XYZ file of C-alpha atoms in Angstrom:
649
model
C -7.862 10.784 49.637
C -10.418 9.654 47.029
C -11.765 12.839 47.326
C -9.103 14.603 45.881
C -8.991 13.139 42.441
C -11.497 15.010 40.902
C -9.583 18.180 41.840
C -6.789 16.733 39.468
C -9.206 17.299 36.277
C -10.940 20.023 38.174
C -7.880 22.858 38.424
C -6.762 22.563 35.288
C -10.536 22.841 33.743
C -11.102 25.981 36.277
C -7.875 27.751 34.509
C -9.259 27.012 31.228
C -12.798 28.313 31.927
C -11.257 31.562 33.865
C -9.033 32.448 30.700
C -11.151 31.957 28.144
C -14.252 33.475 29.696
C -12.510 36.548 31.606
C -11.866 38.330 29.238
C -8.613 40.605 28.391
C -8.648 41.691 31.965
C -7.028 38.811 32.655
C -4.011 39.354 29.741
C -1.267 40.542 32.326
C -2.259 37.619 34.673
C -3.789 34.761 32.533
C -0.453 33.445 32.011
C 0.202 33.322 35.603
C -3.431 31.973 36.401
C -3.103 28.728 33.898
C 0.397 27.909 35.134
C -0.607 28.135 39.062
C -3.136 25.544 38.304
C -1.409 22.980 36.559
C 1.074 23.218 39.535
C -1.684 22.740 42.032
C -2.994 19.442 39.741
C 0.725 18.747 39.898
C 1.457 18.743 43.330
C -2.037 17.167 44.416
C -1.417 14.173 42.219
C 1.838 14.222 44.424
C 0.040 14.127 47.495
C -1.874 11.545 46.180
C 1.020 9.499 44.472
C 2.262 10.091 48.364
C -0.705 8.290 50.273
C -0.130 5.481 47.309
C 2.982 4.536 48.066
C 2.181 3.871 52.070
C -0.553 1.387 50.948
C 0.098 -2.082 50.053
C 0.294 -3.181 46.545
C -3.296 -4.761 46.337
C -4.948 -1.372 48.131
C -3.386 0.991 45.803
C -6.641 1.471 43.632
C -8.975 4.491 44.507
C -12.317 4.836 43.220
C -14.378 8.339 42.804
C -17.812 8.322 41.690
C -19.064 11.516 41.252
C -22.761 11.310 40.121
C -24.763 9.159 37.445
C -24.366 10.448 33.749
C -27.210 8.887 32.154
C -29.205 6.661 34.616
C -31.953 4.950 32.477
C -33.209 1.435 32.556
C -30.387 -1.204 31.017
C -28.172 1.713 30.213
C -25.948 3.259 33.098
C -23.266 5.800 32.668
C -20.982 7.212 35.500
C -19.156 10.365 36.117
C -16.653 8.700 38.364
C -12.936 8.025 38.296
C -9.818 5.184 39.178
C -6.361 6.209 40.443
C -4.991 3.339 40.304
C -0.348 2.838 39.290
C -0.776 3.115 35.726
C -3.264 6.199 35.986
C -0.965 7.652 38.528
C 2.035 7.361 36.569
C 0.333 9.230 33.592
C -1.097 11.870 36.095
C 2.437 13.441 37.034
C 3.730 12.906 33.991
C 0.825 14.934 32.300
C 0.905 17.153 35.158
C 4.293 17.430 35.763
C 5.896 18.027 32.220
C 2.603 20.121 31.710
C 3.413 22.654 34.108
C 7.251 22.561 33.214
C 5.793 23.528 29.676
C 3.336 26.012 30.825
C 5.981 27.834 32.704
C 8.073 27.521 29.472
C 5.256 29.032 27.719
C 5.744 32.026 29.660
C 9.186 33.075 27.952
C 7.964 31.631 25.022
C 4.908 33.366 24.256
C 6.136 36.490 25.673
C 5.467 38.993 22.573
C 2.266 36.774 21.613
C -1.262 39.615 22.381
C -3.098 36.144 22.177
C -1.023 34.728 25.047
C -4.046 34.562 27.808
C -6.234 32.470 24.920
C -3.294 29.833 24.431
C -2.981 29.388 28.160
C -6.164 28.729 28.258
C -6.342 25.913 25.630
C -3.200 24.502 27.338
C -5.322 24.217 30.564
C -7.775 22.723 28.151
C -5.855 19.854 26.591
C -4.272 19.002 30.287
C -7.939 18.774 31.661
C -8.892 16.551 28.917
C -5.833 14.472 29.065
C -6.354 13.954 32.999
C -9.768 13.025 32.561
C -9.043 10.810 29.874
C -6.567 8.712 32.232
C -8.455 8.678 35.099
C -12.162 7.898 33.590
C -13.017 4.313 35.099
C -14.923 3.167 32.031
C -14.692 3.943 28.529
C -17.479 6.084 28.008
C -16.163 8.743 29.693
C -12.397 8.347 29.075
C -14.331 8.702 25.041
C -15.413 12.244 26.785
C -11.371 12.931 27.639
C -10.606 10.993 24.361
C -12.812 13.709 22.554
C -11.331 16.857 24.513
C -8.055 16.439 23.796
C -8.707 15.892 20.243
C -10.610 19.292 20.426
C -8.212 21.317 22.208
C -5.196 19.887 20.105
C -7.186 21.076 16.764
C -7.230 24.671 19.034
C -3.739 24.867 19.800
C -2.388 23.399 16.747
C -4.420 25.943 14.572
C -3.413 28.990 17.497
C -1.489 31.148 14.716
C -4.376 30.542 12.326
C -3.308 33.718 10.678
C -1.185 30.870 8.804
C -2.931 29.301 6.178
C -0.067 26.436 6.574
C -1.106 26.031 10.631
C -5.229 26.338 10.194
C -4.695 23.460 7.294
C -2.361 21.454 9.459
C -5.208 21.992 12.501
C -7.899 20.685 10.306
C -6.064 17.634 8.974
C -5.191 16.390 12.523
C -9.111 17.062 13.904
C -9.810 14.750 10.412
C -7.183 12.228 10.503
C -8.126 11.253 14.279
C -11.947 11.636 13.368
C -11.765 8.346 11.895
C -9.537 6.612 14.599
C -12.263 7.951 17.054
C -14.838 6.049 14.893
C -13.017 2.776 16.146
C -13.211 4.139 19.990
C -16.902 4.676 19.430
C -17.685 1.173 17.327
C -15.870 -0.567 20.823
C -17.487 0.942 22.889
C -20.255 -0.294 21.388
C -19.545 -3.590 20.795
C -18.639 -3.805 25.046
C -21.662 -2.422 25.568
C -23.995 -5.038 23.459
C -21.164 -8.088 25.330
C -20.866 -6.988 28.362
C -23.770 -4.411 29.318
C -21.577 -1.875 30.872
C -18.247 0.174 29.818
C -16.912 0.044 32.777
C -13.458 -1.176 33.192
C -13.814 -3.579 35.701
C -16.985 -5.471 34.520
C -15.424 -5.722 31.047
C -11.924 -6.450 32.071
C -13.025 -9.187 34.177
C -15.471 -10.989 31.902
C -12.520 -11.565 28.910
C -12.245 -15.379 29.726
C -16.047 -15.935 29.056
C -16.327 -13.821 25.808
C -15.162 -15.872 21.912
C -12.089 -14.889 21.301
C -13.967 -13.288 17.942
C -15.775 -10.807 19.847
C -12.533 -9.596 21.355
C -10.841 -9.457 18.340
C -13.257 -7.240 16.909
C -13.016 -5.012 19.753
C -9.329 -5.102 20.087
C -8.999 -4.127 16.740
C -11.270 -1.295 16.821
C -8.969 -0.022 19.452
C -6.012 -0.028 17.720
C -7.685 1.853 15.274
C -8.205 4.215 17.863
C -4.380 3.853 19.159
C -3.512 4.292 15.717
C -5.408 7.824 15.134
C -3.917 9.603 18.540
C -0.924 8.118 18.697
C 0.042 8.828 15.220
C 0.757 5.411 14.070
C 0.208 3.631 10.760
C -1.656 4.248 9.075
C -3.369 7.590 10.830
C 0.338 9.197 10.898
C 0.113 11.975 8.441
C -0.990 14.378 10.439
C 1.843 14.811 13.041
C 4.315 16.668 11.004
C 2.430 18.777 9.980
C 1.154 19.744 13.512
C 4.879 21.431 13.867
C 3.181 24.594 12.334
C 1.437 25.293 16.127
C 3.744 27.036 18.439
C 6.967 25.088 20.095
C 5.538 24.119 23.683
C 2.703 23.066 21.525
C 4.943 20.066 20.022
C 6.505 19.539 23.263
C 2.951 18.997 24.969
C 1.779 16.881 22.104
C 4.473 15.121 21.043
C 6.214 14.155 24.162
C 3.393 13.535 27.050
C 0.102 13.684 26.810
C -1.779 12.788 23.093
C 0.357 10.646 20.888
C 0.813 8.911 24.401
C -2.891 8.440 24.674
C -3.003 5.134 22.287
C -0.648 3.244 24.113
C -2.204 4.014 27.408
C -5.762 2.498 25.661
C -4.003 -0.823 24.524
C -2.045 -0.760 28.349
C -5.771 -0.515 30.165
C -7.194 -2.792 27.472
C -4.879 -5.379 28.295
C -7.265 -8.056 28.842
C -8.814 -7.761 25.976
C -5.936 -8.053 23.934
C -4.698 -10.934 25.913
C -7.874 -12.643 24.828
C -7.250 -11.583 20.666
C -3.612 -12.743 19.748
C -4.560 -11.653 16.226
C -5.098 -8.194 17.689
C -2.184 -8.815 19.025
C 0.087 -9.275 16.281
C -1.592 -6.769 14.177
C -0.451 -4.191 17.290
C 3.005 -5.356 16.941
C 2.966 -4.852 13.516
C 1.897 -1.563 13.046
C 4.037 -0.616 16.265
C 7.631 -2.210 14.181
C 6.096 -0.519 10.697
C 5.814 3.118 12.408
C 8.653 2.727 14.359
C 11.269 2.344 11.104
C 8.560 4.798 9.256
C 9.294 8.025 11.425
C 12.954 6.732 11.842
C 13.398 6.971 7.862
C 11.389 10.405 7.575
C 13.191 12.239 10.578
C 16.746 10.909 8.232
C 15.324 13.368 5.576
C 13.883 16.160 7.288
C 16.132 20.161 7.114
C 13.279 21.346 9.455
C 14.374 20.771 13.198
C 10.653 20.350 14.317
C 9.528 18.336 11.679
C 12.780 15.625 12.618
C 11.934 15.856 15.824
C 8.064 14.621 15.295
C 9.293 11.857 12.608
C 11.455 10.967 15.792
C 8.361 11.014 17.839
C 6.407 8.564 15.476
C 9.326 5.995 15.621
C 9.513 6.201 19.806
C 5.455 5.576 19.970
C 5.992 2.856 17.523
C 8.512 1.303 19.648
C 5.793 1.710 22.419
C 2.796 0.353 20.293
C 5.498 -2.631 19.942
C 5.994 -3.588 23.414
C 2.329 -3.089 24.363
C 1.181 -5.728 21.524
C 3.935 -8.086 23.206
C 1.613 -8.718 26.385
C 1.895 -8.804 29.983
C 5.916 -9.046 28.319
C 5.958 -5.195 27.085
C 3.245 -3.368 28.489
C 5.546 -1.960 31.653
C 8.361 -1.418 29.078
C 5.826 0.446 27.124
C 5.101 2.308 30.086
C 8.551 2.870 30.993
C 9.569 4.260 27.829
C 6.599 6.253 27.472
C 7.800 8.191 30.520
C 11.241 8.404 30.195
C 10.357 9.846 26.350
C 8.357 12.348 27.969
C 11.168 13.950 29.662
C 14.095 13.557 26.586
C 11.383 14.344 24.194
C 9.639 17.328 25.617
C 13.555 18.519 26.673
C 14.499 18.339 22.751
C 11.084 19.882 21.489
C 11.616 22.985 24.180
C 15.404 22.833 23.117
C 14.277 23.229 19.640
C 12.091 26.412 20.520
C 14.806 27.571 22.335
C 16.997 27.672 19.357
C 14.363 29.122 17.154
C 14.274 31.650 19.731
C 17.314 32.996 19.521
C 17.186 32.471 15.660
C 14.798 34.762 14.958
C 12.304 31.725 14.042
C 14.385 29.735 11.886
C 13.727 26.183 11.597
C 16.038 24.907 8.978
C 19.027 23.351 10.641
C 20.809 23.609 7.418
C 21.320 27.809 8.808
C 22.457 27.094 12.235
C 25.736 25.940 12.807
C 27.999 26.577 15.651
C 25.297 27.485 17.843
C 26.968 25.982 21.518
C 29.307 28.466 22.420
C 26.161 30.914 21.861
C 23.444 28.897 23.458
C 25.413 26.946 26.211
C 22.439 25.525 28.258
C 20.224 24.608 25.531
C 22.975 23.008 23.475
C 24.133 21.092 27.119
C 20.684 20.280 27.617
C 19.382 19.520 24.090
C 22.555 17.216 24.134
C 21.511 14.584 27.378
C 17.803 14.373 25.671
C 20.206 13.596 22.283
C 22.445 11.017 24.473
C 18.616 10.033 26.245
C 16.904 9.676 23.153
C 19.932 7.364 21.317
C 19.958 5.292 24.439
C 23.086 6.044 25.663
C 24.679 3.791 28.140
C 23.512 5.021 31.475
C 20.626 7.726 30.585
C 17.069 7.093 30.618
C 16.730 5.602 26.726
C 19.055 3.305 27.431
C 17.484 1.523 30.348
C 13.648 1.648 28.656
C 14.085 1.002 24.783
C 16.887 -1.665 25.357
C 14.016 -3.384 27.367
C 11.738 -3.205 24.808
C 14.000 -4.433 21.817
C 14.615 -7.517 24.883
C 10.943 -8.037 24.688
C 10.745 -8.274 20.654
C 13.360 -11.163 21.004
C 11.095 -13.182 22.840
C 7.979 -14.038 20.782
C 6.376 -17.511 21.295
C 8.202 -18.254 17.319
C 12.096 -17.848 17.129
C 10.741 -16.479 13.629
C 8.802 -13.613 15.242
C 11.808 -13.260 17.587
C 13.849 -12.312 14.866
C 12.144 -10.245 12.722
C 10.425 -7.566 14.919
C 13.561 -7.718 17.601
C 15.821 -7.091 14.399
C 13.280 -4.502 13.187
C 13.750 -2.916 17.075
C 17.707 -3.197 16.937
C 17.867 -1.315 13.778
C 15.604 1.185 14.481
C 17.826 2.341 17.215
C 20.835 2.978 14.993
C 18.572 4.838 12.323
C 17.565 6.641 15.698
C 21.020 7.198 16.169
C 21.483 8.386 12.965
C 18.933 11.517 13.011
C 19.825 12.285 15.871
C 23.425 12.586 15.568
C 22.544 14.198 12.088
C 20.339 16.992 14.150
C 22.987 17.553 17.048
C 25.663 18.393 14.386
C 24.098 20.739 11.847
C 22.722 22.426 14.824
C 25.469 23.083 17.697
C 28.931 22.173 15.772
C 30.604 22.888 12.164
C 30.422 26.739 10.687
C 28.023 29.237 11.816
C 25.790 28.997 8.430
C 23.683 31.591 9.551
C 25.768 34.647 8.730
C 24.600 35.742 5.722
C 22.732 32.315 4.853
C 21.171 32.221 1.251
C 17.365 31.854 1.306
C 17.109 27.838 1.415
C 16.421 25.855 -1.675
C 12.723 25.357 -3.157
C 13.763 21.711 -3.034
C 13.216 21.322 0.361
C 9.730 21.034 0.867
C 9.893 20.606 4.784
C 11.145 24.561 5.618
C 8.212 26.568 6.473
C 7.706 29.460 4.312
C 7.523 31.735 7.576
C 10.831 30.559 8.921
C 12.030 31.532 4.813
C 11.405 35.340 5.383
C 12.991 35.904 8.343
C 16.114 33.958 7.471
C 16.393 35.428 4.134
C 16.381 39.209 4.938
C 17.162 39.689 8.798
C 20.691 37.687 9.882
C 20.028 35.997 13.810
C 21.769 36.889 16.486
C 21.915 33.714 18.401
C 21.473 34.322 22.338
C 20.698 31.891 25.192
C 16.778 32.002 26.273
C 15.774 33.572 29.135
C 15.754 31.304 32.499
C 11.669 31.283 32.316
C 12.804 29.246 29.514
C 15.718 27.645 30.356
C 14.571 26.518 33.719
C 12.022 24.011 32.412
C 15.047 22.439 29.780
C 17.299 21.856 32.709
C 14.592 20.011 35.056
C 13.613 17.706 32.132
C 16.973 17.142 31.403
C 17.239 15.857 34.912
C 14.406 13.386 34.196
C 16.036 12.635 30.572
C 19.515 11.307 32.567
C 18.340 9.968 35.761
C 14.475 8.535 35.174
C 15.477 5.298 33.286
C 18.162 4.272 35.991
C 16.318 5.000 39.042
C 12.868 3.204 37.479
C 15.715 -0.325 36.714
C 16.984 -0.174 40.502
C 15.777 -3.489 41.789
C 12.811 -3.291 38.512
C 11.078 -1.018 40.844
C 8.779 0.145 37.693
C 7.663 -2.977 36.607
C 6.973 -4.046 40.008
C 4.817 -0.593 40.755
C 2.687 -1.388 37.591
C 2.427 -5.438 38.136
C -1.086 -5.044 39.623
C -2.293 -3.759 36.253
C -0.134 -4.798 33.752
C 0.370 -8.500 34.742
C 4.278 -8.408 34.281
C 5.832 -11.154 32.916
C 9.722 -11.917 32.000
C 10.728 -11.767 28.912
C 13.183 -14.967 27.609
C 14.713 -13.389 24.447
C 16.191 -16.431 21.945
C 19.560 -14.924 22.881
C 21.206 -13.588 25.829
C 20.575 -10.467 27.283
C 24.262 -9.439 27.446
C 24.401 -10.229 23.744
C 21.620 -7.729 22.424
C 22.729 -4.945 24.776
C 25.956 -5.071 23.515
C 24.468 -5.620 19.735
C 22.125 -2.292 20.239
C 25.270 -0.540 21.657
C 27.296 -1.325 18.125
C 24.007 0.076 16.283
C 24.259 2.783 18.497
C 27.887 3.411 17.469
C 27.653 2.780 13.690
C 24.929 5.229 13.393
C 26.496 7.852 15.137
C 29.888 6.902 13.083
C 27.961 7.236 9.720
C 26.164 10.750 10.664
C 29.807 12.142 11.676
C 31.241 11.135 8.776
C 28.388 12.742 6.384
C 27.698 15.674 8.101
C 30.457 16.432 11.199
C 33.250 15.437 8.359
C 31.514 17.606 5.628
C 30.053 21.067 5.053
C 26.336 21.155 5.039
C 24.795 21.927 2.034
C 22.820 24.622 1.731
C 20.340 23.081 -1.404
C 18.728 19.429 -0.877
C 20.172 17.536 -3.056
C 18.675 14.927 -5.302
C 19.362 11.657 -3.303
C 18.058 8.588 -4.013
C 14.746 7.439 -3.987
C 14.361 6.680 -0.581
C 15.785 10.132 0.264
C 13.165 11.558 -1.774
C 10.232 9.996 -1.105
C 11.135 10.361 2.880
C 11.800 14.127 2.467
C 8.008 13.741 1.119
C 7.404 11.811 4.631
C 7.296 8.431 2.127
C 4.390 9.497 0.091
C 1.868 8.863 2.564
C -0.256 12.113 1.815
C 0.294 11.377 -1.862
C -0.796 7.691 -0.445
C -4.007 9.245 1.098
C -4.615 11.491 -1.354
C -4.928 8.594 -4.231
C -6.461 6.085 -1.905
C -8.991 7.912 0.073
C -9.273 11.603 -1.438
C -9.452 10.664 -5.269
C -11.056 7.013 -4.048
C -13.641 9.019 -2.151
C -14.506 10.893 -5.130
C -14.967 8.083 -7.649
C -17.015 6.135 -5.093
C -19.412 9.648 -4.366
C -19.625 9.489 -8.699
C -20.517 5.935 -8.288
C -23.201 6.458 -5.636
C -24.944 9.778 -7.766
C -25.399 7.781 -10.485
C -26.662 4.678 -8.932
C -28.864 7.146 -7.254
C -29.865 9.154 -10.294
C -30.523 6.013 -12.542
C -31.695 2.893 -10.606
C -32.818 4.828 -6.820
C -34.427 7.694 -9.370
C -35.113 5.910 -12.132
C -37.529 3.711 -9.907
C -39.176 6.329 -7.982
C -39.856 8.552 -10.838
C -40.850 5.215 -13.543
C -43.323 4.524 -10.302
C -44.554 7.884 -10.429
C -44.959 7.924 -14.130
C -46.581 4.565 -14.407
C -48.955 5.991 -11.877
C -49.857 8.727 -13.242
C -50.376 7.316 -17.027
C -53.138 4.759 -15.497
C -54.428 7.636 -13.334
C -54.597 9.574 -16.703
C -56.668 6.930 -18.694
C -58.528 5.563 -15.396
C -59.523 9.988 -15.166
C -61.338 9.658 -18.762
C -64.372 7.447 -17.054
C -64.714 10.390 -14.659
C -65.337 13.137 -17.346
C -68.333 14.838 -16.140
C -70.541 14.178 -19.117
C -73.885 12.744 -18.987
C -74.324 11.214 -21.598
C -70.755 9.542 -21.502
C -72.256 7.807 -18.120
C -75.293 6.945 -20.024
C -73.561 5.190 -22.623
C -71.338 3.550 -19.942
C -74.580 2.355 -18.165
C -76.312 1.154 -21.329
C -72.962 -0.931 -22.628
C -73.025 -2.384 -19.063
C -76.782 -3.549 -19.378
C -76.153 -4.971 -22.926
C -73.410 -6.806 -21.440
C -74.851 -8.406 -18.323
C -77.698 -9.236 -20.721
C -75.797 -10.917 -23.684
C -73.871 -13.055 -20.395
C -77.328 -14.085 -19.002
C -79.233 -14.781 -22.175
C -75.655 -16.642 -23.491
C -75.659 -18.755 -19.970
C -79.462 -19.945 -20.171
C -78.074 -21.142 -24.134
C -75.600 -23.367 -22.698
């Protein structure tokens, strides 16, 4: 069976290298081609997942080595891989919602004469992701770490005709630049500790290495966390990635990259075990993002762009749990996959309805849209119920867990801040998402004969303007390529959550790895639940009575400002732009001028010095006779007035 995990990376790369380099002979088939072979990685990580489960727990760890990378002296590098549970349970979810959005794709991109190109990054980013997961040192998960960051510039920037999506592909390719400058400095750092990247050497050696050394390492990681995984403060990015295409968001946003951080810190664990500084500092920035994209999706007319603010609050709730320790890192896990299937069902919910809304993105011209749009608005509604955590459905079983965990710090002081942080970031969750669900399926239809939308509202794309401003939808349920997909995820979004609690099966599958330990929250367990469920309930309450209660305004208004500073996702490109654009500039002045007057002005008052003695020193060497004649007789009379002066004394 070993031998079959290469083939996971190795379909998926083979689509991506047939569509890109076949040419437009392929453009009635590529479609077909790239979707075929993220089924085949799908179902051979199901064989594989298979001939797992009939091992024992302590066997369930394969090991592929392909060939040597770089063998030199005191430096070896491996092309080789580890299936082991927590690899496996990334490798159908990559695989699995990846081919549910490829075949998605197929309805979706339709119309598109570049159609064969984007299957082919799509094949791209799922090789990349794969390899990324199942690399068995750090090195060459850096390679995967590298790819996807390469083929998500590619497919965020795939309408580059769109000044608004080539910008938006350059910022994320720059923003995660510098979180893969922490990857690389860790890498480094192992590599000078323990002599090797591989996981296993390093892992292992933790309990001999200062805890200073693993700080420093840990927090270069969650640098790197940080940069993929869109959290503070290497968010900015992810909103604007909404300009790339729908299944785009939904492969990005739900599965595969901004999942990619918390997967590091998971496989890192050791290390972070050994840096409770790290540790904190992970929680932290896990509680910050999570109440940061909460607040921004509250403020956001663009159904995309609330959707990834929602994204950036469920990855910090992740981030969370994984800085909790061998406490959160299977609740981490376990939300991570139960998001993948409520998530990607909203994002290809959302395409759906911009499908049959001629592109339109602003929810504030929808309206009404269930009785047109029956399957997307029943399935778009269990990811809603998922995503809230709805008693019974998947979010309920996996984020009530984590907010569990964030009670039970070592400090009842801890306890009560971050679990209080995690308690009311679940009815702000509620909030949005109640808020989305209602200006999109119930109240008026809007859209007949909608006014262009307010330039207040900076979040509506200025495509998605024209065509709601001159040509009125005609709202119509997607085709079943489409559909299809939407109803199998929102399987997953109802069922995954309870079936992963029966008996804590999950947590039990990824014990080996993760080191599970039970979390003792400072209150009961019955207590929180039913605390999170009141959340749950107000937040819903106050959306209904703002927006279900209400008509919808067509203009933004003013709000307070909070409301306007979230509608400008809290100021943090205004933040960046101050701190690191303008910053950058004064320190480049700085550095000319140090270089023009002290680097220059000692090289060049060297050179002159040089050349003024060279100039006098050059008037002994005239040429002239007599002027050496003279030079010889003044030396004579010299040495002679010395000797004749000595013999005096």
């Amino acid at each position: 069976m070993e031998n079959l995990i290469a083939l996971l990376v190795a379909a998926p790369l083979l689509g991506a290298a047939v569509l890109l380099c076949g040419g437009r002979r392929l453009d009635r088939t590529g479609h077909w081609i790239g979707t075929l072979l993220a089924a085949v990685s799908f179902v051979i990580g199901t064989v594989l997942f298979a001939d797992m489960l009939g091992r024992g727990a302590e066997d369930r760890a394969l090991h592929q080595h392909l060939f040597s990378w770089i063998p030199v002296e005191g430096f070896q590098a491996d092309i080789a891989f580890q299936l082991d549970q927590l690899s496996m349970t990334f490798v159908l979810l990559i695989s699995g919602v990846g081919t549910l959005i490829h075949l998605y794709s197929v309805g979706y991109m339709e119309h598109d004469e570049r159609r064969r190109r984007f299957f082919g990054y799509l094949n791209l980013f799922l090789a990349a992701m794969l390899l990324l997961v199942l690399a068995d040192n750090y090195l060459l998960l850096y390679v995967g770490w590298e790819g996807v960051g390469l083929a998500s510039y590619l497919l965020i920037g795939f309408w580059q005709h769109k000044p608004s999506a080539a910008t938006a592909a350059k910022k994320a390719f720059l923003v995660n630049r510098v979180g893969d400058m922490g990857l690389s400095i860790a890498i480094m750092l192992m590599f000078t500790t323990f002599g090797t990247f591989a996981f296993t050497p390093v892992l292992g050696a933790t309990e001999e290495t200062s805890e200073a050394m693993l700080t420093g390492i840990a927090l270069m990681l969650l640098l790197a966390a940080c940069g993929k995984s869109a959290q503070v403060p290497l968010q900015s990015w992810l909103g604007d990635a909404m300009e790339g295409p729908t299944p785009v968001s939904a492969l990005i946003h739900a599965a595969t990259m901004v999942t990619a951080g918390v997967y590091l810190i998971t496989r890192s664990g050791a290390i972070f075990n050994g840096a409770p500084d790290a540790q904190l500092a992970v929680v932290i920035v896990g509680a910050v993002t999570l109440l940061f994209g909460a607040i921004v999706g509250c403020a956001k007319d663009d159904i995309k762009k609330a959707l990834a603010g929602s994204t950036m609050s469920q990855i910090g709730y992740m981030v969370l749990a994984a800085g909790l320790g061998p406490v959160g890192y299977a609740f981490a896990i376990m939300h991570l996959v139960t998001h993948g299937f409520f998530k990607a069902g909203l994002f290809l919910g959302a395409g759906s309805v911009m499908h049959g809304m001629n592109d339109e993105v602003d929810m504030r011209k929808y309206g009404g849209l269930r009785k047109y749009m029956p399957v997307t608005f029943v399935t778009f509604g269990l990811g809603y119920l998922a995503i809230i955590g709805f008693p019974g459905l998947s979010g309920f079983w996996s984020k009530d867990k984590i907010i569990e965990a964030a009670f039970a710090q070592e400090s009842d002081l801890r306890s009560w801040i971050f679990g209080g942080v995690a308690l009311l970031g679940a009815g702000i969750t509620a909030y949005y998402m109640t808020r989305v669900m209602i200006m999109t399926f119930f109240g008026e239809e809007r859209w007949r004969g909608a006014p262009a939308p307010s330039p207040d509202a900076p979040d509506v794309e200025p495509a998605a303007e024209t065509a709601g401003a001159h040509t009125e939808p005609h709202p119509h349920e997607s085709p079943k390529s489409m559909t299809i997909p939407m109803i199998v995820l929102a399987f997953g979004s109802v069922f995954a959550g309870g079936l992963f609690s029966i008996g804590d099966s999950f947590v039990n599958w990824l014990e080996p790895v993760t080191q599970f330990e039970h979390p003792h929250p400072v209150v009961s367990i019955p207590v929180i639940t039913a605390a999170t469920i009141v959340v749950l309930l107000l937040g819903v309450a106050l959306a209904w009575a703002q927006y279900g209660r209400r008509p919808v305004p067509m203009t933004a208004p003013r709000g307070s400002l909070l409301t306007r500073a979230a509608r400008r996702d809290l100021l943090q490109d205004d933040f960046n732009h101050v701190v690191l654009v303008r910053g950058g500039e004064h320190l480049t002045r700085s550095l000319v001028y140090v270089d023009h007057k002290l680097v220059d002005g000692v090289v060049n008052g060297t050179a002159a010095s040089v050349g003024g003695l060279s100039g006098r020193l050059r008037k002994l060497q005239n040429g002239y006779a007599r002027s050496y004649a003279v030079s010889m007789f003044g030396g004579a009379a010299v040495l002679i007035a010395a000797t004749l002066l000595m013999r005096a004394v």
